[in-house]
mmCIF file of C-alpha atoms and ligand atoms in Angstrom:
data_model
loop_
_atom_site.group_PDB
_atom_site.id
_atom_site.type_symbol
_atom_site.label_atom_id
_atom_site.label_comp_id
_atom_site.label_asym_id
_atom_site.label_seq_id
_atom_site.Cartn_x
_atom_site.Cartn_y
_atom_site.Cartn_z
ATOM 1 C CA MET B 257 40.120 123.133 196.310
ATOM 2 C CA SER B 258 40.501 125.992 193.844
ATOM 3 C CA ALA B 259 43.928 127.059 192.608
ATOM 4 C CA PRO B 260 45.420 130.037 194.441
ATOM 5 C CA LEU B 261 44.811 133.317 192.664
ATOM 6 C CA ASN B 262 47.805 135.118 194.067
ATOM 7 C CA THR B 263 50.844 133.467 192.570
ATOM 8 C CA SER B 264 53.185 135.102 195.027
ATOM 9 C CA THR B 265 51.695 133.652 198.172
ATOM 10 C CA ALA B 266 51.746 130.127 199.449
ATOM 11 C CA PRO B 267 48.611 128.183 198.537
ATOM 12 C CA THR B 268 47.021 128.253 201.953
ATOM 13 C CA ALA B 269 43.461 127.010 202.075
ATOM 14 C CA SER B 270 41.200 129.980 202.723
ATOM 15 C CA THR B 271 38.933 129.393 205.648
ATOM 16 C CA GLY B 272 37.466 132.903 205.815
ATOM 17 C CA PRO B 273 34.611 134.342 203.797
ATOM 18 C CA MET B 274 34.539 133.907 200.038
ATOM 19 C CA ILE B 275 34.444 137.692 199.624
ATOM 20 C CA ALA B 276 35.525 140.078 202.364
ATOM 21 C CA LEU B 277 35.399 143.845 201.950
ATOM 22 C CA SER B 278 36.975 145.966 204.629
ATOM 23 C CA ASN B 279 36.706 149.720 204.662
ATOM 24 C CA VAL B 280 36.666 150.033 200.890
ATOM 25 C CA SER B 281 36.683 153.626 199.688
ATOM 26 C CA LYS B 282 36.896 154.767 196.132
ATOM 27 C CA TRP B 283 37.032 158.078 194.335
ATOM 28 C CA TYR B 284 36.344 159.025 190.751
ATOM 29 C CA GLY B 285 38.564 162.073 190.664
ATOM 30 C CA ASP B 286 37.292 164.315 193.466
ATOM 31 C CA PHE B 287 34.026 162.419 193.791
ATOM 32 C CA LYS B 288 33.921 159.858 196.572
ATOM 33 C CA VAL B 289 31.799 157.071 195.164
ATOM 34 C CA LEU B 290 32.340 154.481 197.944
ATOM 35 C CA THR B 291 32.872 155.245 201.637
ATOM 36 C CA ASN B 292 34.206 152.647 204.095
ATOM 37 C CA CYS B 293 32.271 149.719 202.668
ATOM 38 C CA THR B 294 32.665 146.662 204.875
ATOM 39 C CA THR B 295 30.865 143.351 204.470
ATOM 40 C CA ALA B 296 31.510 139.692 203.832
ATOM 41 C CA VAL B 297 29.937 136.975 201.735
ATOM 42 C CA ASN B 298 30.425 133.443 202.968
ATOM 43 C CA LYS B 299 30.672 130.372 200.799
ATOM 44 C CA GLY B 300 27.236 129.407 199.541
ATOM 45 C CA GLU B 301 25.660 132.643 200.643
ATOM 46 C CA VAL B 302 23.409 134.756 198.441
ATOM 47 C CA VAL B 303 23.663 138.453 199.178
ATOM 48 C CA VAL B 304 21.365 140.915 197.448
ATOM 49 C CA VAL B 305 22.597 144.488 197.047
ATOM 50 C CA CYS B 306 19.980 147.178 196.519
ATOM 51 C CA GLY B 307 19.722 150.924 196.775
ATOM 52 C CA PRO B 308 18.887 153.999 194.741
ATOM 53 C CA SER B 309 20.368 154.676 191.330
ATOM 54 C CA GLY B 310 23.820 156.203 191.676
ATOM 55 C CA SER B 311 24.393 154.821 195.180
ATOM 56 C CA GLY B 312 27.513 152.905 194.071
ATOM 57 C CA LYS B 313 26.168 149.361 193.664
ATOM 58 C CA SER B 314 27.763 148.714 190.261
ATOM 59 C CA THR B 315 31.000 150.309 191.367
ATOM 60 C CA LEU B 316 31.131 148.144 194.479
ATOM 61 C CA ILE B 317 30.543 144.948 192.578
ATOM 62 C CA LYS B 318 33.092 145.869 189.913
ATOM 63 C CA CYS B 319 35.688 146.407 192.631
ATOM 64 C CA VAL B 320 35.203 142.803 193.729
ATOM 65 C CA ASN B 321 36.599 141.430 190.496
ATOM 66 C CA ALA B 322 38.957 144.332 189.959
ATOM 67 C CA LEU B 323 37.148 145.790 186.985
ATOM 68 C CA GLU B 324 37.472 149.060 188.918
ATOM 69 C CA PRO B 325 40.405 150.030 191.123
ATOM 70 C CA PHE B 326 39.801 151.385 194.613
ATOM 71 C CA GLN B 327 42.088 153.570 196.650
ATOM 72 C CA GLU B 328 41.485 152.533 200.253
ATOM 73 C CA GLY B 329 40.652 149.373 202.127
ATOM 74 C CA GLN B 330 40.882 145.802 200.943
ATOM 75 C CA ILE B 331 38.815 143.177 199.199
ATOM 76 C CA VAL B 332 39.830 139.567 199.635
ATOM 77 C CA VAL B 333 38.339 136.960 197.303
ATOM 78 C CA ASP B 334 38.858 133.365 198.388
ATOM 79 C CA GLY B 335 41.924 134.391 200.342
ATOM 80 C CA THR B 336 43.388 136.557 197.578
ATOM 81 C CA PRO B 337 43.729 140.310 198.160
ATOM 82 C CA VAL B 338 42.432 142.194 195.125
ATOM 83 C CA ARG B 339 44.446 145.349 195.835
ATOM 84 C CA ASP B 340 47.851 143.754 195.814
ATOM 85 C CA LYS B 341 50.204 144.198 192.920
ATOM 86 C CA ARG B 342 51.331 140.575 193.225
ATOM 87 C CA THR B 343 47.807 139.291 192.577
ATOM 88 C CA ASN B 344 47.215 137.869 189.153
ATOM 89 C CA LEU B 345 44.104 139.860 188.230
ATOM 90 C CA PRO B 346 43.250 138.043 184.985
ATOM 91 C CA LYS B 347 43.362 134.792 186.929
ATOM 92 C CA LEU B 348 41.154 136.251 189.635
ATOM 93 C CA ARG B 349 38.626 137.561 187.103
ATOM 94 C CA ALA B 350 38.536 134.179 185.415
ATOM 95 C CA ARG B 351 37.228 132.670 188.654
ATOM 96 C CA VAL B 352 34.699 135.385 189.456
ATOM 97 C CA GLY B 353 31.697 135.145 187.136
ATOM 98 C CA MET B 354 30.060 138.424 186.224
ATOM 99 C CA VAL B 355 26.682 138.987 184.605
ATOM 100 C CA PHE B 356 25.786 142.499 183.511
ATOM 101 C CA GLN B 357 22.577 144.364 182.841
ATOM 102 C CA HIS B 358 23.174 144.396 179.083
ATOM 103 C CA PHE B 359 24.342 140.766 178.634
ATOM 104 C CA GLU B 360 27.542 141.812 176.827
ATOM 105 C CA LEU B 361 27.612 138.760 174.580
ATOM 106 C CA PHE B 362 29.928 138.991 171.572
ATOM 107 C CA PRO B 363 27.444 139.939 168.813
ATOM 108 C CA HIS B 364 29.538 138.572 165.953
ATOM 109 C CA LEU B 365 29.966 135.131 167.525
ATOM 110 C CA SER B 366 27.473 132.278 167.614
ATOM 111 C CA ILE B 367 26.056 131.244 170.989
ATOM 112 C CA ALA B 368 28.337 128.187 170.937
ATOM 113 C CA ASP B 369 31.377 130.370 170.279
ATOM 114 C CA ASN B 370 30.305 132.822 172.974
ATOM 115 C CA LEU B 371 30.240 129.907 175.396
ATOM 116 C CA THR B 372 33.603 128.438 174.422
ATOM 117 C CA LEU B 373 35.836 131.447 173.704
ATOM 118 C CA ALA B 374 36.989 132.254 177.230
ATOM 119 C CA GLN B 375 37.210 128.590 178.150
ATOM 120 C CA THR B 376 39.741 128.006 175.375
ATOM 121 C CA MET B 377 41.517 131.379 175.510
ATOM 122 C CA VAL B 378 41.684 131.872 179.274
ATOM 123 C CA LEU B 379 41.488 128.384 180.750
ATOM 124 C CA GLY B 380 43.287 126.660 177.878
ATOM 125 C CA ARG B 381 40.624 123.982 177.499
ATOM 126 C CA ASN B 382 40.584 122.189 174.182
ATOM 127 C CA LYS B 383 37.723 122.967 171.837
ATOM 128 C CA ASP B 384 35.849 119.722 172.337
ATOM 129 C CA ALA B 385 35.936 119.972 176.122
ATOM 130 C CA ALA B 386 34.882 123.619 175.963
ATOM 131 C CA LEU B 387 32.016 122.819 173.632
ATOM 132 C CA SER B 388 30.794 119.963 175.752
ATOM 133 C CA THR B 389 30.859 122.134 178.896
ATOM 134 C CA GLY B 390 29.173 124.974 177.008
ATOM 135 C CA MET B 391 26.441 122.751 175.578
ATOM 136 C CA ALA B 392 25.704 121.174 178.963
ATOM 137 C CA LEU B 393 25.249 124.629 180.466
ATOM 138 C CA LEU B 394 23.180 125.811 177.526
ATOM 139 C CA ASP B 395 20.932 122.852 178.144
ATOM 140 C CA ARG B 396 20.736 123.734 181.801
ATOM 141 C CA VAL B 397 19.408 127.205 180.967
ATOM 142 C CA GLY B 398 16.961 125.647 178.513
ATOM 143 C CA LEU B 399 18.554 126.864 175.282
ATOM 144 C CA SER B 400 20.313 123.898 173.727
ATOM 145 C CA ALA B 401 18.382 124.344 170.483
ATOM 146 C CA HIS B 402 19.946 127.773 169.952
ATOM 147 C CA ALA B 403 23.680 127.032 169.882
ATOM 148 C CA LYS B 404 24.152 127.965 166.224
ATOM 149 C CA LYS B 405 22.285 131.268 166.447
ATOM 150 C CA PHE B 406 23.789 134.680 167.025
ATOM 151 C CA PRO B 407 22.923 136.830 170.040
ATOM 152 C CA GLY B 408 20.823 139.216 167.939
ATOM 153 C CA GLN B 409 18.526 136.335 167.021
ATOM 154 C CA LEU B 410 17.626 135.667 170.663
ATOM 155 C CA SER B 411 15.307 137.538 172.994
ATOM 156 C CA GLY B 412 16.769 139.578 175.839
ATOM 157 C CA GLY B 413 15.834 136.910 178.369
ATOM 158 C CA GLN B 414 17.468 134.210 176.274
ATOM 159 C CA GLN B 415 20.612 136.296 175.808
ATOM 160 C CA GLN B 416 20.868 136.839 179.538
ATOM 161 C CA ARG B 417 20.525 133.113 180.174
ATOM 162 C CA VAL B 418 23.361 132.542 177.677
ATOM 163 C CA ALA B 419 25.416 135.151 179.559
ATOM 164 C CA ILE B 420 24.848 133.235 182.799
ATOM 165 C CA ALA B 421 25.795 129.948 181.123
ATOM 166 C CA ARG B 422 28.917 131.589 179.697
ATOM 167 C CA ALA B 423 29.965 132.781 183.134
ATOM 168 C CA LEU B 424 29.294 129.342 184.656
ATOM 169 C CA ALA B 425 31.420 127.670 181.982
ATOM 170 C CA MET B 426 34.477 129.151 183.695
ATOM 171 C CA ASN B 427 33.746 127.201 186.912
ATOM 172 C CA PRO B 428 33.470 130.369 188.969
ATOM 173 C CA ILE B 429 33.963 130.307 192.711
ATOM 174 C CA VAL B 430 31.467 133.143 193.017
ATOM 175 C CA MET B 431 28.948 134.831 190.727
ATOM 176 C CA LEU B 432 28.379 138.580 190.629
ATOM 177 C CA PHE B 433 25.214 139.940 189.047
ATOM 178 C CA ASP B 434 24.627 143.587 188.246
ATOM 179 C CA GLU B 435 20.917 144.197 187.665
ATOM 180 C CA PRO B 436 20.626 141.181 185.354
ATOM 181 C CA THR B 437 16.911 141.659 184.742
ATOM 182 C CA SER B 438 16.500 145.410 184.668
ATOM 183 C CA ALA B 439 16.958 145.740 180.895
ATOM 184 C CA LEU B 440 14.453 142.990 180.142
ATOM 185 C CA ASP B 441 10.844 143.199 179.096
ATOM 186 C CA PRO B 442 8.712 142.189 182.082
ATOM 187 C CA GLU B 443 7.665 138.865 180.609
ATOM 188 C CA MET B 444 11.304 137.767 180.412
ATOM 189 C CA VAL B 445 12.337 138.619 183.942
ATOM 190 C CA GLY B 446 10.998 135.369 185.382
ATOM 191 C CA GLU B 447 12.979 133.042 183.140
ATOM 192 C CA VAL B 448 16.257 134.715 184.173
ATOM 193 C CA LEU B 449 15.338 134.799 187.854
ATOM 194 C CA ASP B 450 14.442 131.102 187.666
ATOM 195 C CA VAL B 451 17.982 130.309 186.523
ATOM 196 C CA MET B 452 19.398 132.457 189.319
ATOM 197 C CA VAL B 453 17.169 130.822 191.931
ATOM 198 C CA GLN B 454 18.280 127.382 190.752
ATOM 199 C CA LEU B 455 21.904 128.469 190.991
ATOM 200 C CA ALA B 456 21.389 129.809 194.489
ATOM 201 C CA ARG B 457 19.732 126.574 195.577
ATOM 202 C CA GLU B 458 22.666 124.589 194.224
ATOM 203 C CA GLY B 459 24.889 126.456 196.656
ATOM 204 C CA MET B 460 26.601 128.996 194.412
ATOM 205 C CA THR B 461 28.048 131.965 196.281
ATOM 206 C CA MET B 462 26.301 134.983 194.790
ATOM 207 C CA MET B 463 26.391 138.728 195.146
ATOM 208 C CA CYS B 464 23.468 140.167 193.219
ATOM 209 C CA VAL B 465 22.637 143.784 192.599
ATOM 210 C CA THR B 466 18.929 143.633 191.966
ATOM 211 C CA HIS B 467 15.686 145.292 192.875
ATOM 212 C CA GLU B 468 13.790 142.047 192.452
ATOM 213 C CA MET B 469 12.673 141.737 196.046
ATOM 214 C CA GLY B 470 10.740 138.542 195.233
ATOM 215 C CA PHE B 471 14.084 136.973 194.354
ATOM 216 C CA ALA B 472 15.608 138.368 197.545
ATOM 217 C CA ARG B 473 12.801 136.947 199.649
ATOM 218 C CA LYS B 474 13.116 133.569 197.985
ATOM 219 C CA VAL B 475 16.855 132.931 198.125
ATOM 220 C CA ALA B 476 18.838 135.732 199.736
ATOM 221 C CA ASN B 477 20.602 135.083 203.009
ATOM 222 C CA ARG B 478 21.306 138.757 203.485
ATOM 223 C CA VAL B 479 20.346 142.078 201.968
ATOM 224 C CA ILE B 480 22.702 145.036 201.716
ATOM 225 C CA PHE B 481 21.195 148.455 201.206
ATOM 226 C CA MET B 482 23.448 151.166 199.811
ATOM 227 C CA ASP B 483 22.943 154.902 199.681
ATOM 228 C CA LYS B 484 25.390 157.578 198.597
ATOM 229 C CA GLY B 485 28.304 155.172 198.451
ATOM 230 C CA GLU B 486 27.754 153.726 201.918
ATOM 231 C CA ILE B 487 26.476 150.381 203.099
ATOM 232 C CA VAL B 488 23.593 151.655 205.203
ATOM 233 C CA GLU B 489 22.089 148.264 206.032
ATOM 234 C CA ASP B 490 23.567 144.799 206.017
ATOM 235 C CA ALA B 491 20.907 142.564 207.467
ATOM 236 C CA THR B 492 19.539 139.078 207.297
ATOM 237 C CA LYS B 493 16.669 138.823 204.887
ATOM 238 C CA ASP B 494 14.141 138.527 207.692
ATOM 239 C CA ASP B 495 15.484 141.571 209.485
ATOM 240 C CA PHE B 496 15.639 143.588 206.315
ATOM 241 C CA PHE B 497 12.079 142.892 205.276
ATOM 242 C CA GLY B 498 10.686 142.568 208.744
ATOM 243 C CA HIS B 499 11.964 145.400 210.890
ATOM 244 C CA ALA B 500 14.987 147.368 212.082
ATOM 245 C CA ARG B 501 15.413 149.304 208.888
ATOM 246 C CA SER B 502 16.912 152.719 208.516
ATOM 247 C CA GLU B 503 14.657 155.488 207.306
ATOM 248 C CA ARG B 504 16.603 155.589 204.051
ATOM 249 C CA ALA B 505 15.983 151.894 203.391
ATOM 250 C CA GLN B 506 12.334 152.180 204.368
ATOM 251 C CA ASN B 507 11.898 155.083 202.025
ATOM 252 C CA PHE B 508 13.570 153.145 199.202
ATOM 253 C CA LEU B 509 11.484 150.034 199.803
ATOM 254 C CA SER B 510 8.269 152.019 199.882
ATOM 255 C CA LYS B 511 9.034 153.131 196.333
ATOM 256 C CA ILE B 512 9.907 149.778 194.841
ATOM 257 C CA LEU B 513 7.640 147.323 196.640
HETATM 258 P P1 LIG V 757 24.547 152.399 190.894
HETATM 259 O O1 LIG V 757 25.018 151.154 190.253
HETATM 260 O O2 LIG V 757 24.139 152.239 192.323
HETATM 261 O O3 LIG V 757 23.470 153.082 190.113
HETATM 262 P P2 LIG V 757 27.159 153.395 190.157
HETATM 263 O O4 LIG V 757 28.123 152.570 190.894
HETATM 264 O O5 LIG V 757 26.959 153.110 188.720
HETATM 265 O O6 LIG V 757 25.780 153.420 190.947
HETATM 266 O O7 LIG V 757 27.582 154.916 190.267
HETATM 267 C C1 LIG V 757 27.792 155.563 191.500
HETATM 268 C C2 LIG V 757 28.176 156.996 191.254
HETATM 269 O O8 LIG V 757 29.435 157.066 190.614
HETATM 270 C C3 LIG V 757 27.198 157.765 190.378
HETATM 271 O O9 LIG V 757 27.091 159.068 190.877
HETATM 272 C C4 LIG V 757 27.857 157.749 189.039
HETATM 273 O O10 LIG V 757 27.498 158.857 188.289
HETATM 274 C C5 LIG V 757 29.320 157.771 189.404
HETATM 275 N N1 LIG V 757 30.154 157.086 188.416
HETATM 276 C C6 LIG V 757 29.997 155.823 187.986
HETATM 277 N N2 LIG V 757 30.963 155.489 187.106
HETATM 278 C C7 LIG V 757 31.757 156.593 186.984
HETATM 279 C C8 LIG V 757 32.946 156.895 186.233
HETATM 280 N N3 LIG V 757 33.505 155.976 185.434
HETATM 281 N N4 LIG V 757 33.474 158.129 186.366
HETATM 282 C C9 LIG V 757 32.919 159.035 187.191
HETATM 283 N N5 LIG V 757 31.817 158.826 187.937
HETATM 284 C C10 LIG V 757 31.238 157.616 187.828
HETATM 285 MG MG1 LIG V 758 24.337 150.171 188.588
#
């Protein structure tokens, strides 16, 4: 069982969903970016989040690991309430892997150092253990020959695979992806999706903002469609692609499929 993330509460085993959002609303100043967002992601589930640009997908996902504050509602990750001043947010973030559109590797560090830094600094692993974990994951994403290189010497697809390996090195309880393939040249999208598909099939709990509907069809359990800060659809994959869609979702899908 994972260590409790809220140091102030008794370490009760969480039996509920891995991520539960209830009535989450958020404002940027006067602008309401999220309105009453409610959903849950169970352990081992893969949930794809899609919707038009500006609909609040990135904001929603950043709220899950407290990279963005929200003013109303609650998000509970593995039993730990995110909006609770007693919650140890750095500890929470350490357990929630996040992969961004633009990789966000440290450009001045080698791939090996990118993979080991947070393990040593945040988890307190010794260097050898961190390197061995990092190298095993680098191998898993097919890049073990590149450990000594710097991010700038790798292709976008390779850098994103390193970013996924780096996140996995922290033993996350859940992985969040924010459009991990949308900055890539088309020929590199597949290699990143392959890693994500493998991860999904191994049972990782994943919340993925992506417009890769092939990926959604392959591994998603559910699809969430957002528009104007609201969760407009939250459906099983078959329902989402098959029928019972709102006009807004249909309109969106007709543009991207
Ligand atoms: P998506 O990821 O679906 O494209 P975002 O979550 O990035 O949408 O943004 C949702 C809305 O919030 C957009 O209108 C965007 O301009 C606005 N927004 C995002 N970040 C900020 C910010 N830091 N300050 C003010 N407005 C923001
Ligand atoms: Mg976004």
